[in-house]
XYZ file of N, CA, C and O in Angstrom:
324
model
N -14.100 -8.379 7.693
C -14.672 -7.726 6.561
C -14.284 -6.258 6.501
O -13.456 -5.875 7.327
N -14.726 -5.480 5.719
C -14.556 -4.224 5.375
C -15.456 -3.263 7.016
O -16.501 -3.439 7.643
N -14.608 -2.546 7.074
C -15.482 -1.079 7.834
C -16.130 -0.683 7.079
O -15.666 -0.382 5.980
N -17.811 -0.486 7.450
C -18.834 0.348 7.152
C -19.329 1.334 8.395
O -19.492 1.275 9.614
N -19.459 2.263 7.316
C -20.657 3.155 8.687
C -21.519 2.475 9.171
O -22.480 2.070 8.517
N -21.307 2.192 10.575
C -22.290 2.018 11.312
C -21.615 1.004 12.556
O -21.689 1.182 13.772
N -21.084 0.129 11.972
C -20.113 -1.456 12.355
C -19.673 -0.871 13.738
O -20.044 -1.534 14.707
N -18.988 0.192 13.981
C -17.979 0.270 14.986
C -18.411 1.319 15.989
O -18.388 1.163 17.209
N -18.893 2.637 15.207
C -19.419 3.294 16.038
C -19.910 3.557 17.424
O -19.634 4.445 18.230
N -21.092 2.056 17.492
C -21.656 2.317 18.605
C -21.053 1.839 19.630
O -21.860 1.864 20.559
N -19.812 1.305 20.053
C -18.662 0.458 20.798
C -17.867 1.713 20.939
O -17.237 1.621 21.992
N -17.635 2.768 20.381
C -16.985 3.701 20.847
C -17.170 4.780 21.945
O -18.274 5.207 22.282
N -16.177 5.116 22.387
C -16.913 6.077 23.825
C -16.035 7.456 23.893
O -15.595 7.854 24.971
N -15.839 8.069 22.820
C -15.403 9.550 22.497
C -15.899 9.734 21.805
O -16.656 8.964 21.216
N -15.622 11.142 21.518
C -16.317 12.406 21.145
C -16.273 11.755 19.395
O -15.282 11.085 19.104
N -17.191 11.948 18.468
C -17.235 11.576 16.971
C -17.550 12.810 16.525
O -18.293 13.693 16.954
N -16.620 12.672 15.280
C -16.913 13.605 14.029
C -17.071 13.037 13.084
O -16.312 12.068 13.046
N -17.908 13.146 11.937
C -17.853 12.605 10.753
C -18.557 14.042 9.859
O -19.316 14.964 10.158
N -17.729 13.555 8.494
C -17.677 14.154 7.337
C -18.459 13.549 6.408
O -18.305 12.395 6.008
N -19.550 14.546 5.955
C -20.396 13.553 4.713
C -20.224 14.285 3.486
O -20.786 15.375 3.383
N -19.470 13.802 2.468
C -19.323 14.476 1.473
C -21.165 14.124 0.580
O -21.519 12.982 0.288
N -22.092 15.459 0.299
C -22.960 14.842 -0.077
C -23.062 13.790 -1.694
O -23.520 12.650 -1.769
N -22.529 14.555 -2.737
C -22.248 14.104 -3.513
C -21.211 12.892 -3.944
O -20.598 12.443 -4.913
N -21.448 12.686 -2.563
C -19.874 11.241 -3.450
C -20.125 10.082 -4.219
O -20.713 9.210 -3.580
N -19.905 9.849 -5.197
C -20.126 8.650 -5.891
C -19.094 7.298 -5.399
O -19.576 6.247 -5.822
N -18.402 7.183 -4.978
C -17.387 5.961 -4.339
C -17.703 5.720 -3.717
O -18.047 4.552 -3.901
N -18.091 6.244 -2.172
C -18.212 6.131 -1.242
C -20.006 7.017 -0.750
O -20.212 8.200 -0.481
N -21.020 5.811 -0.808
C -22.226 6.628 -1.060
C -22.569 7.311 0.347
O -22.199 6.646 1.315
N -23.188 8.481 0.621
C -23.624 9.730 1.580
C -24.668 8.884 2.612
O -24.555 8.719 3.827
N -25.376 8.564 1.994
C -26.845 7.774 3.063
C -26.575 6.797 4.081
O -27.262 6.778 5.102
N -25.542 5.901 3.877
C -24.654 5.015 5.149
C -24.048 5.581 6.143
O -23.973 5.145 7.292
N -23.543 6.695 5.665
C -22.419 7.135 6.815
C -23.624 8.558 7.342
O -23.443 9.169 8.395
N -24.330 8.746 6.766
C -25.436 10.262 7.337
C -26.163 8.999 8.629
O -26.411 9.453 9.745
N -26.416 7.641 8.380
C -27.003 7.293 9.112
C -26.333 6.607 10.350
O -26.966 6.380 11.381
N -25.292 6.359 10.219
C -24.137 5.784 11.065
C -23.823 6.424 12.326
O -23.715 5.687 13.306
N -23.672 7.569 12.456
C -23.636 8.396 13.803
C -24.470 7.760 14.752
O -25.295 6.916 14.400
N -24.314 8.111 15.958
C -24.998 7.597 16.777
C -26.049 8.909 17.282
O -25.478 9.951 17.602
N -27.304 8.873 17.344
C -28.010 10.632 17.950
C -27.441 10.847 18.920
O -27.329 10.055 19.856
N -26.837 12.317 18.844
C -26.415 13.253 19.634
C -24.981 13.009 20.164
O -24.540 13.718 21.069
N -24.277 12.052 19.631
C -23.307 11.457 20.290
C -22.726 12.323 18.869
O -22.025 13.247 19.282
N -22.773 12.325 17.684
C -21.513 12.688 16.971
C -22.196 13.824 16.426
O -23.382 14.065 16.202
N -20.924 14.578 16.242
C -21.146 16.035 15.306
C -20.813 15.425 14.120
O -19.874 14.658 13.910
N -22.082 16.026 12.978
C -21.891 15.632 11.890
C -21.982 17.016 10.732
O -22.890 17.846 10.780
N -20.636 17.055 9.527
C -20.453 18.121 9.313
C -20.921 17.324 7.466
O -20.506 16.262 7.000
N -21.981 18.441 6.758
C -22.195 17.849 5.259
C -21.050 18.850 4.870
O -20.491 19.741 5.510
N -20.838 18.178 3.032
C -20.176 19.150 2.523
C -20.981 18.892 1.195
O -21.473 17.786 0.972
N -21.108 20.011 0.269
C -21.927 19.615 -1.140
C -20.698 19.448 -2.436
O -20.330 20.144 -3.382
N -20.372 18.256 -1.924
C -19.200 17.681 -2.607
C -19.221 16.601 -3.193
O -20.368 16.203 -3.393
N -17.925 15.532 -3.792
C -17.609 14.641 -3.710
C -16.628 13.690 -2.992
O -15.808 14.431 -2.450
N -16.276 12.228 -2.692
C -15.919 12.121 -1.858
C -14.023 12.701 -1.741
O -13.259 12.868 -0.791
N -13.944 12.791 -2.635
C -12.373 13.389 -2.939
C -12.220 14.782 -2.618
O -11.140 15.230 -2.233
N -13.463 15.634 -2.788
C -13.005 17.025 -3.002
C -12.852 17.803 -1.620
O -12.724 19.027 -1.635
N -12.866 16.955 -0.208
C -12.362 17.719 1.056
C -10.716 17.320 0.883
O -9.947 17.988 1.575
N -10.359 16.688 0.351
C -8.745 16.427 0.360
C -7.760 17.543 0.009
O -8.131 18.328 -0.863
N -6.459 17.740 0.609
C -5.614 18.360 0.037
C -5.557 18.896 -1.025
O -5.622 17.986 -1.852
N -5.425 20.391 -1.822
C -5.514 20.704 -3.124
C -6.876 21.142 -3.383
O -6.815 21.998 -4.266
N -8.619 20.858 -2.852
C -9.322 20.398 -3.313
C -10.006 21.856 -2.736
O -9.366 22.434 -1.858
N -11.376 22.509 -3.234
C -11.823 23.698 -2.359
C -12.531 23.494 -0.694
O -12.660 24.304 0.224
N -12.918 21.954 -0.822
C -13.425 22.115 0.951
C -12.865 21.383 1.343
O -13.347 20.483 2.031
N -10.750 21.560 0.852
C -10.331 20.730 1.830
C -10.136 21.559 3.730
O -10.193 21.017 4.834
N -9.876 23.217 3.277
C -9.525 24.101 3.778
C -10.819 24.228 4.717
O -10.725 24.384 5.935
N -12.290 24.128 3.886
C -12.999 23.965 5.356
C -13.095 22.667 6.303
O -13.132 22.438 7.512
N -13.107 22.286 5.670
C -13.055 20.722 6.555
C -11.992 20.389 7.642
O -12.080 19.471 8.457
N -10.683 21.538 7.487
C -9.595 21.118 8.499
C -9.915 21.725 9.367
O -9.582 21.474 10.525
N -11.043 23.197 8.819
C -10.832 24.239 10.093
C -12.218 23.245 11.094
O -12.461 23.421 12.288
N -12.814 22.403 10.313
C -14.207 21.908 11.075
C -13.188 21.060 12.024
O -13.444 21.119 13.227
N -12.189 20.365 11.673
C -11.406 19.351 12.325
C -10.637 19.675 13.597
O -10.501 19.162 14.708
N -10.189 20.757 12.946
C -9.124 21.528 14.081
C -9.969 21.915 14.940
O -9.687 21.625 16.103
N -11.651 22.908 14.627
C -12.023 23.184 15.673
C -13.103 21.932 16.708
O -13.733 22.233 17.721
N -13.050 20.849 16.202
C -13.428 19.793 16.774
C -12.375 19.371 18.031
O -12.601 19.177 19.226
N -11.502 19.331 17.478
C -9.683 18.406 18.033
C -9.867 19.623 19.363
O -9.933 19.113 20.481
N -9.957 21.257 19.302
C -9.603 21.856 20.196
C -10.476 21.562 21.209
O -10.079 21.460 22.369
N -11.814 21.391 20.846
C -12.916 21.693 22.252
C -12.768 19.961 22.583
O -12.962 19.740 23.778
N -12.587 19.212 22.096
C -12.322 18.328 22.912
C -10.905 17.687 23.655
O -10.859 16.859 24.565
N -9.991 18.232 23.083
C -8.740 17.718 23.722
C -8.190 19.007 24.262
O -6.996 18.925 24.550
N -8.710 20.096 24.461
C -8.253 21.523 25.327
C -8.128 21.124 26.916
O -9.082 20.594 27.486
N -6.866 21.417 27.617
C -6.988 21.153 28.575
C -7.623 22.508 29.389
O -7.116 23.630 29.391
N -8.843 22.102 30.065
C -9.665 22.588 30.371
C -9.032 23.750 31.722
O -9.330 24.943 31.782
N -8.169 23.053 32.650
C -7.377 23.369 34.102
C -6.430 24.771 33.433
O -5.857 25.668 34.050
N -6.525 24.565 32.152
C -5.205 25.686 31.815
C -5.981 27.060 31.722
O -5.364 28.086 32.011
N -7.259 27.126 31.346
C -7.929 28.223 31.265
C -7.944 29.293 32.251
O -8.628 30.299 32.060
């Protein structure tokens, strides 16, 4: 079947990020706000729709820097410091 928030999540064993665009009409906000697992995922809102973190879009630019600074603190090799 289709991936939904929630389905896969809890079988996973790294670090989670998720993006909730609040306003999205395609893809509705309340499934995936509840899908995280507590304390296990950082969860970042945006007062958007589900298109408007994309390329071109105004929170696509925050959303990469939320990404990038996600990607660093967890895949930084720590020994290099």
């Amino acid at each position: 079947g289709t991936p939904r928030p929630g389905n896969l999540e809890s079988r996973l064993r790294c670090p989670l990020l998720s993006h909730i665009p609040d306003s999205a009409r395609g893809a509705p906000p309340r499934p995936a706000a509840k899908a995280p697992e507590p304390g296990r995922a950082e969860v970042r809102h945006y007062p958007c729709d589900h298109f408007d973190v994309w390329p071109g879009s105004d929170w696509f630019e925050p959303a990469l820097a939320h990404q990038l600074h996600f990607l660093r603190r967890h895949l930084s090799d720590s020994s290099a410091v």
